Coordinates of C-alpha atoms in Angstrom, one line a residue:
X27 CA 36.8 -40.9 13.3
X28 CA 38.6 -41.2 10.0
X29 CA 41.5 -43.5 11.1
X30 CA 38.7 -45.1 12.9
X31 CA 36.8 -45.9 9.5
X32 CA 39.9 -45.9 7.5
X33 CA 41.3 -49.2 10.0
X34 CA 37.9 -50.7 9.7
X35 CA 37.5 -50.2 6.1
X36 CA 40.7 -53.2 5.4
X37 CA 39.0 -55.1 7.1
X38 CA 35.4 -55.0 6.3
X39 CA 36.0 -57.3 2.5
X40 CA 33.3 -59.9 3.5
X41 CA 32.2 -59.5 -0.2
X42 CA 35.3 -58.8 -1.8
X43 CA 38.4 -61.2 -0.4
X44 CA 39.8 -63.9 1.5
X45 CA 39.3 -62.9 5.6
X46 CA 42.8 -62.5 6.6
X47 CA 43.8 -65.0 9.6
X48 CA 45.6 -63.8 12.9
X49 CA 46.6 -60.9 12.0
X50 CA 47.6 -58.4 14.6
X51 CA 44.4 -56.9 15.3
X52 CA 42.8 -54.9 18.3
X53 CA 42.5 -56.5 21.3
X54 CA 39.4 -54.6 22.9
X55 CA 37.1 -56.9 22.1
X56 CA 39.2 -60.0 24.5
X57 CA 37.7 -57.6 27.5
X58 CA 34.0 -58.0 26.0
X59 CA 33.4 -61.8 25.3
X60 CA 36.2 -64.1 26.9
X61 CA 34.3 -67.3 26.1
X62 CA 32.9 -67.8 22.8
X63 CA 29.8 -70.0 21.9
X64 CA 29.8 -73.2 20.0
X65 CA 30.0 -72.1 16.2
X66 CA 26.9 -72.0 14.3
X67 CA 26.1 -73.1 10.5
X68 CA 22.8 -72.7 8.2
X69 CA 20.2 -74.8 7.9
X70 CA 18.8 -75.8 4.7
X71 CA 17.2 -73.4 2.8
X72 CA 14.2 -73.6 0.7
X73 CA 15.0 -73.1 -3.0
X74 CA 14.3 -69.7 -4.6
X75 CA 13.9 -69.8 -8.3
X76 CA 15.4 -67.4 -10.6
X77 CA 13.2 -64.1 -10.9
X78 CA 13.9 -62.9 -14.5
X79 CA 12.9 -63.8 -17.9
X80 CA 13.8 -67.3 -19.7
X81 CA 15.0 -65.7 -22.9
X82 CA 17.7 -63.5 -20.7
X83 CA 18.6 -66.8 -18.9
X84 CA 19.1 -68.0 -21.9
X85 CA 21.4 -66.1 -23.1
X86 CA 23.5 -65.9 -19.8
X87 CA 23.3 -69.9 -20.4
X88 CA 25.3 -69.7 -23.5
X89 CA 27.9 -66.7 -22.9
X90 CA 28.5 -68.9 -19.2
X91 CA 29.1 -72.2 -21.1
X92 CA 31.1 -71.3 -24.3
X93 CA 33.0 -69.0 -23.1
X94 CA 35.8 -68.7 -20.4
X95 CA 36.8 -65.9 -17.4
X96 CA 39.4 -65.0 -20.0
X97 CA 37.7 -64.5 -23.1
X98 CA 38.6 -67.4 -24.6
X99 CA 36.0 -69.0 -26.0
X100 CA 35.5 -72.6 -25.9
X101 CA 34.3 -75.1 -29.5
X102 CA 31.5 -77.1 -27.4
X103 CA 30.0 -78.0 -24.6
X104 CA 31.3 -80.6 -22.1
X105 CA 29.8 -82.5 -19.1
X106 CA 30.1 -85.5 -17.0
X107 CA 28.3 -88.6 -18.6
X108 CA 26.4 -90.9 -15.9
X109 CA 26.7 -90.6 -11.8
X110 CA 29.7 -88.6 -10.8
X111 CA 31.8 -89.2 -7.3
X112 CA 33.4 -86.9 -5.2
X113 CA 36.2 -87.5 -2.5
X114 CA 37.5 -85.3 0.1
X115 CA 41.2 -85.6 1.1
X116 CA 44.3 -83.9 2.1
X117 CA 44.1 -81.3 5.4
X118 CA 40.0 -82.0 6.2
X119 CA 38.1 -80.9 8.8
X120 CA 34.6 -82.4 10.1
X121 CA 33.0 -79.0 8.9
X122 CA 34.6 -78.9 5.5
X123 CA 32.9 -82.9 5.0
X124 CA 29.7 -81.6 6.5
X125 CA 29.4 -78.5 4.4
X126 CA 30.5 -80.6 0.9
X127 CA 27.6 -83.2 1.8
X128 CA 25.1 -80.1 2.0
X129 CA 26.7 -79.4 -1.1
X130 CA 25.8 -83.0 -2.9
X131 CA 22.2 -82.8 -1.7
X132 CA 21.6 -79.6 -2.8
X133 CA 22.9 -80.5 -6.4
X134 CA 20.9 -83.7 -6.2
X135 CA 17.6 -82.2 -4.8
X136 CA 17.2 -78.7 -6.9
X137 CA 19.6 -79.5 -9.5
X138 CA 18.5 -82.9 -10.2
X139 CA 22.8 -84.4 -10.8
X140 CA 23.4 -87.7 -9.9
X141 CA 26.4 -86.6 -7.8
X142 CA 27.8 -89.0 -4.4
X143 CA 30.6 -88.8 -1.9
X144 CA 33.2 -91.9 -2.5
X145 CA 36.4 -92.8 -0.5
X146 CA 37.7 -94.3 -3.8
X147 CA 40.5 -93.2 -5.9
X148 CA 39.1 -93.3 -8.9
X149 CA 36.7 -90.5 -7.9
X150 CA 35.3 -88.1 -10.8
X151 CA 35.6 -85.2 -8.7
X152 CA 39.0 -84.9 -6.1
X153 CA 38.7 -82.2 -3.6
X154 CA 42.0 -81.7 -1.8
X155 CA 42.5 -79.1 0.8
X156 CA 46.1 -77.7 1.1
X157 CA 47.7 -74.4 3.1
X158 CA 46.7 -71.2 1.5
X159 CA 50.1 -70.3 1.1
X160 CA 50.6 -73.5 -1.0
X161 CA 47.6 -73.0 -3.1
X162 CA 48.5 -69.3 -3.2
X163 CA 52.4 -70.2 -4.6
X164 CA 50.7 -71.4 -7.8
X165 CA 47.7 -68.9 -7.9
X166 CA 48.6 -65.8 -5.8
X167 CA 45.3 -64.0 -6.3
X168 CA 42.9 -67.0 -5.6
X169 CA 41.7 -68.5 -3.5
X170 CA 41.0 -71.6 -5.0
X171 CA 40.3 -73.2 -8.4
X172 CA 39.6 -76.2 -10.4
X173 CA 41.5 -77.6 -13.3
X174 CA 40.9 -80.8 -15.3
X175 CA 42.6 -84.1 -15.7
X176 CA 44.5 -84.2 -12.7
X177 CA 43.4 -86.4 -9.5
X178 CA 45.6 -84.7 -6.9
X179 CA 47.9 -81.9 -5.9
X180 CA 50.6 -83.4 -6.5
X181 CA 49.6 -84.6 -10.2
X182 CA 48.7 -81.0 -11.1
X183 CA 52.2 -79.7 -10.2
X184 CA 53.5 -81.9 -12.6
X185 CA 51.5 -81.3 -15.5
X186 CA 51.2 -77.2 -14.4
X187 CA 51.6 -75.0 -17.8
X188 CA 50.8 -77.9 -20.3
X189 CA 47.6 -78.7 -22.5
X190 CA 46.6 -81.1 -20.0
X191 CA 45.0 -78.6 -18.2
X192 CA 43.3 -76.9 -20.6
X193 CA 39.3 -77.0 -20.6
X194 CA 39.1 -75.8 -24.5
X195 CA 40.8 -79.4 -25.2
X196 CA 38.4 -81.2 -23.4
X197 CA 36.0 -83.7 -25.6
X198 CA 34.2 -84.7 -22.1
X199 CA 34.7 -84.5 -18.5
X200 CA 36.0 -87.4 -16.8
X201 CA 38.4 -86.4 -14.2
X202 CA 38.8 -83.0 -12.3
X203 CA 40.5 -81.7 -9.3
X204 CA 39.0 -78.8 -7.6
X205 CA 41.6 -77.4 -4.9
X206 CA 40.5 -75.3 -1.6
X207 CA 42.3 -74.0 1.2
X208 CA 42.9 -75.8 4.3
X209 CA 43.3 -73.5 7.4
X210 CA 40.7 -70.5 6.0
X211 CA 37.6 -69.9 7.8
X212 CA 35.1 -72.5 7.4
X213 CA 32.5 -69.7 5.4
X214 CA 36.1 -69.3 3.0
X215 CA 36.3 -72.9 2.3
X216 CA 32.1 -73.3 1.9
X217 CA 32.2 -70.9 -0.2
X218 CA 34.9 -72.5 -2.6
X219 CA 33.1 -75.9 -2.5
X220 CA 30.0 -74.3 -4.2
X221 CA 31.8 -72.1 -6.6
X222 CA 34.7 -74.5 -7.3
X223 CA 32.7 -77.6 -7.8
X224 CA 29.8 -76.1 -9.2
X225 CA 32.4 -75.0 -12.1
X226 CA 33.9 -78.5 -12.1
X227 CA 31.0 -79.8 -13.3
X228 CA 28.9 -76.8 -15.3
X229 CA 29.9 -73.8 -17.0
X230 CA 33.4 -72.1 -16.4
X231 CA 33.0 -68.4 -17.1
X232 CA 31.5 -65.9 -14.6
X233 CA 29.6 -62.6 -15.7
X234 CA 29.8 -59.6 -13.6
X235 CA 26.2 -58.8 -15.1
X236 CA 24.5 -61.1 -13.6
X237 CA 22.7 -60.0 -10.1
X238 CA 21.9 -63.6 -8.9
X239 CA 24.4 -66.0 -9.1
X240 CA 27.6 -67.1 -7.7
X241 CA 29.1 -67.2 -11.6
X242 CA 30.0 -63.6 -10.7
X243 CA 33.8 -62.4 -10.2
X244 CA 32.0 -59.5 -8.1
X245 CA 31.4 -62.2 -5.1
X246 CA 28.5 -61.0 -3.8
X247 CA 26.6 -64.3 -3.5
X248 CA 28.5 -67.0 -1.4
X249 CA 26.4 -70.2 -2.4
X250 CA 24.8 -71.3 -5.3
X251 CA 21.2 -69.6 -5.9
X252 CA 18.4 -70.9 -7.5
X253 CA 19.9 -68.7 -10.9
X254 CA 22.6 -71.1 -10.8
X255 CA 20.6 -74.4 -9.6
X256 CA 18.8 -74.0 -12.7
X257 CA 22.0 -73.3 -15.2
X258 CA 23.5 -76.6 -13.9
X259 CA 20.2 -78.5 -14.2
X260 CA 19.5 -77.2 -17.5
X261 CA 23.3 -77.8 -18.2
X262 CA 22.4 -82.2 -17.7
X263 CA 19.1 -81.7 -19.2
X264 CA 18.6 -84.5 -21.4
X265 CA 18.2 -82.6 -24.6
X266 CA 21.9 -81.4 -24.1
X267 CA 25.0 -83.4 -25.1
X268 CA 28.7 -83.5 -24.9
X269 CA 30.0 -81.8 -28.3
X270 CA 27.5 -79.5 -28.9
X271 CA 28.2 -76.2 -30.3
X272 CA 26.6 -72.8 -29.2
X273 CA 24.5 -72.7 -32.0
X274 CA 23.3 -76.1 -31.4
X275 CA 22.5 -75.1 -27.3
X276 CA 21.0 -71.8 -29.1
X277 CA 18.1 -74.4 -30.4
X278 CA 17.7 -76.2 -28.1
X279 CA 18.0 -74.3 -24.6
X280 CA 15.0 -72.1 -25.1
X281 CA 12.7 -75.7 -24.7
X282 CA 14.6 -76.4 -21.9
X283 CA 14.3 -73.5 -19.5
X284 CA 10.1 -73.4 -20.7
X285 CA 9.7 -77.1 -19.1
X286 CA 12.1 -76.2 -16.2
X287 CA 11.1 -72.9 -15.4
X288 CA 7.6 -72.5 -16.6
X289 CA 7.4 -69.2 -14.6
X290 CA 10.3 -67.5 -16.8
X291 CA 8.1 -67.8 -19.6
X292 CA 5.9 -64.9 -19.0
X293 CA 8.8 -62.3 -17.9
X294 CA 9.5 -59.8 -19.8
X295 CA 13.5 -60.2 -20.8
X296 CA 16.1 -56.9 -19.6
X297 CA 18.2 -56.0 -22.0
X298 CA 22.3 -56.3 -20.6
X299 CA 24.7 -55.3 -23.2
X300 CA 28.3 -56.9 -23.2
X301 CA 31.0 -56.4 -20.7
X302 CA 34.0 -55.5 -22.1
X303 CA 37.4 -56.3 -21.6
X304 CA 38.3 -52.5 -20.1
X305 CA 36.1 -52.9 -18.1
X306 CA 36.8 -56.2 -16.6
X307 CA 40.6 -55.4 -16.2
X308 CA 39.6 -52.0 -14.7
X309 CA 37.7 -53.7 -11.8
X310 CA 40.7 -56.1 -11.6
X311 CA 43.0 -53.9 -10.9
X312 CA 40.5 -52.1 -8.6
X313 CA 39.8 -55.1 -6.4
X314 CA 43.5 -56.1 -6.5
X315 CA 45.9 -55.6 -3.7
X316 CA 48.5 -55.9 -5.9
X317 CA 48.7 -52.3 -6.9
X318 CA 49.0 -49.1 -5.1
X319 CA 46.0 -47.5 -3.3
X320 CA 46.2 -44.8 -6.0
X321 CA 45.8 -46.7 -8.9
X322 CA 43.3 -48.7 -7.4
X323 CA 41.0 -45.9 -7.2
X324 CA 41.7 -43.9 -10.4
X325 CA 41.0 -48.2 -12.0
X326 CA 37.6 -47.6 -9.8
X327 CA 37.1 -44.2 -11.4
X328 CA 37.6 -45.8 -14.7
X329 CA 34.9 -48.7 -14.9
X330 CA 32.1 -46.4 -13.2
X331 CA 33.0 -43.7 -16.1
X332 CA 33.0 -46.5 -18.8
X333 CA 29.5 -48.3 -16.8
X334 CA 27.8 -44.7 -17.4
X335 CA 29.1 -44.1 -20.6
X336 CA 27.3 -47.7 -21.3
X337 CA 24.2 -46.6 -19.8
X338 CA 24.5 -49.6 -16.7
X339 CA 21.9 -48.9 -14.0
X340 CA 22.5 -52.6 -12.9
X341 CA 24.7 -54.6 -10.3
X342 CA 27.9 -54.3 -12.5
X343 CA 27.6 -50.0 -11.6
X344 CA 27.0 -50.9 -8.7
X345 CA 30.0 -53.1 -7.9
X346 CA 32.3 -50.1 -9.2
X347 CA 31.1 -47.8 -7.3
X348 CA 31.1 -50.3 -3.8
X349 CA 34.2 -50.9 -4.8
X350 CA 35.0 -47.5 -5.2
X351 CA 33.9 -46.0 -2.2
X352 CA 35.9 -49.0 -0.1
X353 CA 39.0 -47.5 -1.6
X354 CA 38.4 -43.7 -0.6
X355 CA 37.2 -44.6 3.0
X356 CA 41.0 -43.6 3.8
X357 CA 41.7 -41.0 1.6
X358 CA 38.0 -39.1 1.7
X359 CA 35.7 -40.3 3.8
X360 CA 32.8 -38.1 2.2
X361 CA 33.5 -39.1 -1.0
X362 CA 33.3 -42.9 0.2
X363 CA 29.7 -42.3 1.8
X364 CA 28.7 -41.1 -1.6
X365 CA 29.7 -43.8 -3.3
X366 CA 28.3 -46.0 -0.9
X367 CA 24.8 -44.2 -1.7
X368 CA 25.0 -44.4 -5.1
X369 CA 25.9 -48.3 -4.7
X370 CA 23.1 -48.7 -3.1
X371 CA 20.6 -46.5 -5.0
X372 CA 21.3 -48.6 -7.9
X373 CA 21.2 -52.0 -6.1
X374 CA 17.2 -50.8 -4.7
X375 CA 16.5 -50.8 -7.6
X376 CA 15.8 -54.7 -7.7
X377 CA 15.1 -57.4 -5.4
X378 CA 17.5 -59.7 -7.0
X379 CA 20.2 -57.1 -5.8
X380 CA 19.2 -57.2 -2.0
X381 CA 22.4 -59.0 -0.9
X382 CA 24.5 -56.1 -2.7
X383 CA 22.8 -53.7 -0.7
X384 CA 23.4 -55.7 2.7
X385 CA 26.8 -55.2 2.0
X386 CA 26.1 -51.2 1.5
X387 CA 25.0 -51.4 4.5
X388 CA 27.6 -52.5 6.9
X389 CA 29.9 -50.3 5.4
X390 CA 27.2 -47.4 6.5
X391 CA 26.7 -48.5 9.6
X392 CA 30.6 -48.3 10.0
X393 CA 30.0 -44.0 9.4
X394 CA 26.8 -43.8 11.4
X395 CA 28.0 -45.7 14.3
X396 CA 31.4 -43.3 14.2
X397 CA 29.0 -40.5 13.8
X398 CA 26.9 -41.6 17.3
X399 CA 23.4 -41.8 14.8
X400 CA 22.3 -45.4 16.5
X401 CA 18.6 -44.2 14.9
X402 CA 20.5 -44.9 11.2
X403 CA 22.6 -47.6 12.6
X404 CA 19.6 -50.1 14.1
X405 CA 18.1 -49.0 11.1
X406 CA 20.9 -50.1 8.6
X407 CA 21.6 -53.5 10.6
X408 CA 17.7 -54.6 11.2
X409 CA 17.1 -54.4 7.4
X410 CA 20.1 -56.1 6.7
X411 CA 20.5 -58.6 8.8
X412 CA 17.8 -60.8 7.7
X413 CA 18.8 -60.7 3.9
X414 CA 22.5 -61.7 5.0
X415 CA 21.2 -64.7 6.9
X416 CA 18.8 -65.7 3.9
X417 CA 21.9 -65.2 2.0
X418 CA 23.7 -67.7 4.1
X419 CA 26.5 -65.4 4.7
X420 CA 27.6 -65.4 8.1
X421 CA 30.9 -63.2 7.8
X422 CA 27.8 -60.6 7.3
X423 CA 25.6 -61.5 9.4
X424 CA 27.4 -61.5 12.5
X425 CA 29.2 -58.0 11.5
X426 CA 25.6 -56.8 10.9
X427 CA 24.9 -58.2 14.3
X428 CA 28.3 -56.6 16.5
X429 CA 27.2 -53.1 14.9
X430 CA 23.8 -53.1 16.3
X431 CA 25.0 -54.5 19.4
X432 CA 27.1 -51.6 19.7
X433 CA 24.1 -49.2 18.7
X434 CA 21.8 -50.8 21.4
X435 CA 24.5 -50.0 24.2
X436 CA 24.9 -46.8 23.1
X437 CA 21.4 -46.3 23.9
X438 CA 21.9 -47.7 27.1
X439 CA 19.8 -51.3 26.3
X440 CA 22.8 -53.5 27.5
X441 CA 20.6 -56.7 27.7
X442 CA 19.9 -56.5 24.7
X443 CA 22.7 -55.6 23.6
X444 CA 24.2 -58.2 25.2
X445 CA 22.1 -60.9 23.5
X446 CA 22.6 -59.7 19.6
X447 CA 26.3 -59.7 21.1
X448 CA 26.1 -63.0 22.0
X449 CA 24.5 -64.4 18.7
X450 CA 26.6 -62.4 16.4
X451 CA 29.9 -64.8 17.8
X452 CA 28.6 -68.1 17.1
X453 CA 28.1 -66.7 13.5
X454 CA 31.6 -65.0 13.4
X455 CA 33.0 -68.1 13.9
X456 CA 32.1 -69.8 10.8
X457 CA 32.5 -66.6 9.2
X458 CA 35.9 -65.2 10.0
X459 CA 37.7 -69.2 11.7
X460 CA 39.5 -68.6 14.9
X461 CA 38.8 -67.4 17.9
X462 CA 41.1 -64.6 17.7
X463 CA 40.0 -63.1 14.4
X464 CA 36.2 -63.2 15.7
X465 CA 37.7 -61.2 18.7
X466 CA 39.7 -59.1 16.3
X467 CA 36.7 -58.2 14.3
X468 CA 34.3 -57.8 17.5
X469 CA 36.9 -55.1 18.6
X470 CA 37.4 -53.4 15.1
X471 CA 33.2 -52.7 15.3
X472 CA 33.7 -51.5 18.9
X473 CA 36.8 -49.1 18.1
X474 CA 34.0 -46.9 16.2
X475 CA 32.2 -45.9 19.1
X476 CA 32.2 -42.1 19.6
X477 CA 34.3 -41.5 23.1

C-alpha cells in the first residue's frame, strides 16, 4: 500500500502545481473507459460575497495594494483610467477565448470594470499564450505572470531585467502583458486568466493569510471569489485615484467597503498578525521541487513550528501542515495521515476554509480506499465533491468523483459506479487536458484498490 500511496501522492497537486502532461503514467485505466465523453466546463455561478468583517477587508485591501509578493513595497496606488481592452493571441484555443469572455463578464457584472475583448493592437490588456517550456525558460517556477509596459512576447524579451518592467515605477497603468501557457490543461490556463489578469489590473501582492481569495500563493482557490470581486471593485471605486498613498486609501477605504458591502459592517473583525518572511521562504522551499525531498520536509517542519509559535489556528497552519503531510506520504505514511488531520481540523474550523478541506479530503480517501474502508471513502468524496464543483475546480472534482467510483465497485454497485465513473471524465478533461493524462489519473485512483 505504501508505494501505492507514495505513486499517487506526485500526482495528486491539484492545489499545489502545474498537472504534469503525458507523462508515463499507468495504463490500467485505457482497459476501464476507452471512449471519453465530450469535456465539460462550469456554468456561471452566483456570486458569494465575502463573509468577514469590513475593517479586516480593509486592511487586507491595503497590505494587497502597496505592497508586492516580494516585500517590496510599492509609493502609490495605480489603475487603469477609463474602459480597458483585452486581446487574445499567440497559440489559442476555442476554450481558452470562451473561458477569458467568462472572465470579462464576471469582472463587468460583480466587479462593476468596464473591461471588453478587442482584436486591436493597441489593446490595454495583451494575453499571449506560448509553450510552457518557453514561458518556463524565463520563469522556471511559474506558471504564468504579468509584467507591465510590454504588448507582446516578444517585446518583453527585449526589455527582460530593465526598469521597464517594474510595477514600483509605474505612475498609471496603460499597457500590460499577462502571459499563460499554451498546451496546459484548459483548468491550468483558466486558472491563469483570473489570477493573472485579475493582477493586471488590481493589486499585485498575494497573502497566504487570507482563506478566501485567489491573491493567495497557497492556490487553494482557482477563480476569483467574491473576497476578490469586491477588492477589485473597491480597487475602481470612485473615491480611489491613481497616485494615492496608503495613508490616503487608509481614509478613504473604510467608506468604500460600508457602501459596497453593507453586510461587513456588522462583523466582528479577526485578528491576523503579519506573515513573515521565514515563513514565506520556508513554505517556498517546501512547495518547491527544486530541492531535495528532505529539505522539503524539514522547510515543512519549519513553518508549522514558526505558525504555532505565532499562535495561527487559520488557513496559513493549515497549508503547512497539507503541505507537510504531502511530503511524508513516501517516507511515513502515518505521519502523513496525521498531518492530513490536523490540516483539516484547523480548516473546519471555518466555512470560508471548506475548499482547503476538499483538498484534505482526496488525499484521505487516497489511505482509506488503500485501506478497503469504502464506509470512510463515500464518506470523504460525497462531502467533498459538492464544495469542489462550487469551487469550480474540476481537477477536484473529477478525482473526488474516480475515488468514489472505485468505492462503489468495491461494494459491488457497478452501475453506479459506472455512472460517477462516467461523470468524473468529462470533468477530468478540463481538469487534467489530454486524453491520456485523464486515463493516467483514472488508473493512478484504481491502482489503490486492495487486491
Amino acid at each position: 500500500m505504501i508505494n501505492r500511496l507514495a505513486a499517487l501522492a506526485l500526482t495528486l497537486l491539484v492545489a499545489c502545481a502545474p498537472v504534469q502532461r503525458d507523462s508515463a503514467l499507468p495504463t490500467r485505466a485505457a482497459s476501464i473507459v476507452q471512449d471519453l465523453p465530450p469535456m465539460r466546463a462550469f456554468a456561471p455561478a452566483p456570486l458569494v460575497p465575502p463573509k468577514r468583517s469590513n475593517a479586516e477587508i480593509a486592511r487586507d485591501f491595503l497590505d494587497l495594494s502597496f505592497r508586492m509578493e516580494s516585500g517590496k513595497e510599492l509609493p502609490f496606488m495605480t489603475r487603469f483610467e477609463g474602459p480597458i481592452t483585452v486581446r487574445l493571441t499567440g497559440e489559442t484555443s476555442d476554450q481558452m477565448l470562451d473561458d477569458l469572455h467568462a472572465l470579462l463578464t464576471r469582472l463587468r457584472r460583480e466587479a462593476g470594470i468596464n473591461i471588453l475583448m478587442t482584436n486591436e493592437d493597441d489593446a490595454s490588456i495583451t494575453v499571449e499564450a506560448i509553450p510552457l517550456n518557453t514561458l518556463q525558460g524565463v520563469a522556471p517556477r511559474a506558471a504564468c505572470f504579468v509584467v507591465p509596459r510590454v504588448e507582446s512576447w516578444a517585446e518583453f524579451s527585449r526589455k527582460a531585467g530593465t526598469s521597464a518592467l517594474d510595477w514600483s515605477t509605474l505612475e498609471r497603468r496603460e499597457r500590460a502583458s499577462v502571459f499563460i501557457p499554451s498546451d496546459a490543461a484548459p483548468q491550468e490556463v483558466r486558472d491563469c486568466l483570473h489570477e493573472e489578469l485579475a493582477q493586471a489590473i488590481g493589486p499585485l501582492n498575494d497573502l497566504y493569510r487570507l482563506p478566501d481569495s485567489i491573491f493567495n500563493d497557497d492556490n487553494i482557490h482557482t477563480v476569483l471569489t467574491g473576497f476578490d470581486m469586491l477588492i477589485l471593485r473597491a480597487y475602481y471605486a470612485p473615491e480611489m485615484r491613481n497616485g494615492m498613498t496608503d495613508a490616503e486609501a487608509l481614509e478613504v477605504i473604510p467608506t468604500v467597503l460600508a457602501r459596497l458591502n453593507p453586510a461587513g459592517r456588522s462583523i466582528s473583525p479577526q485578528s491576523r498578525s503579519a506573515t513573515s518572511r521565514e515563513w514565506i521562504d520556508a513554505m517556498a522551499t517546501a512547495v518547491s521541487s527544486g530541492s531535495s525531498q528532505n529539505r522539503r520536509r524539514r522547510a515543512a517542519q519549519s513553518a508549522i513550528a514558526i505558525g504555532t509559535d505565532s499562535g495561527w489556528s487559520g488557513p496559513r497552519q493549515g497549508f503547512a501542515y497539507y503541505a507537510y503531510g504531502r511530503l511524508e506520504v513516501a517516507n511515513d505514511p502515518q505521519r502523513a495521515l496525521r498531518a492530513f488531520d490536523a490540516a483539516e481540523a484547523l480548516y473546519r474550523q471555518s466555512d470560508n476554509t471548506d475548499i482547503h478541506a476538499a483538498h484534505i479530503a482526496v488525499q484521505k480517501a487516497a489511505f482509506t480506499l488503500a485501506s478497503g474502508d469504502t464506509d470512510a471513502t463515500l464518506a470523504l468524496t460525497n462531502a467533498a465533491i459538492p464544495v469542489a464543483e462550487q469551487h469550480q475546480n474540476a481537477a477536484l472534482l473529477s478525482t473526488l468523483m474516480m475515488f468514489k467510483a472505485e468505492a462503489l465497485d468495491m461494494r459491488g454497485n457497478n452501475d453506479a459506479a459506472d455512472a460517477v465513473r462516467l461523470d468524473s471524465l468529462g470533468w477530468a478533461r478540463y481538469g487534467f487536458g489530454s486524453d491520456r493524462n485523464v486515463q493516467a489519473r483514472l488508473a493512478e485512483v484504481a491502482s489503490l484498490r486492495p487486491f
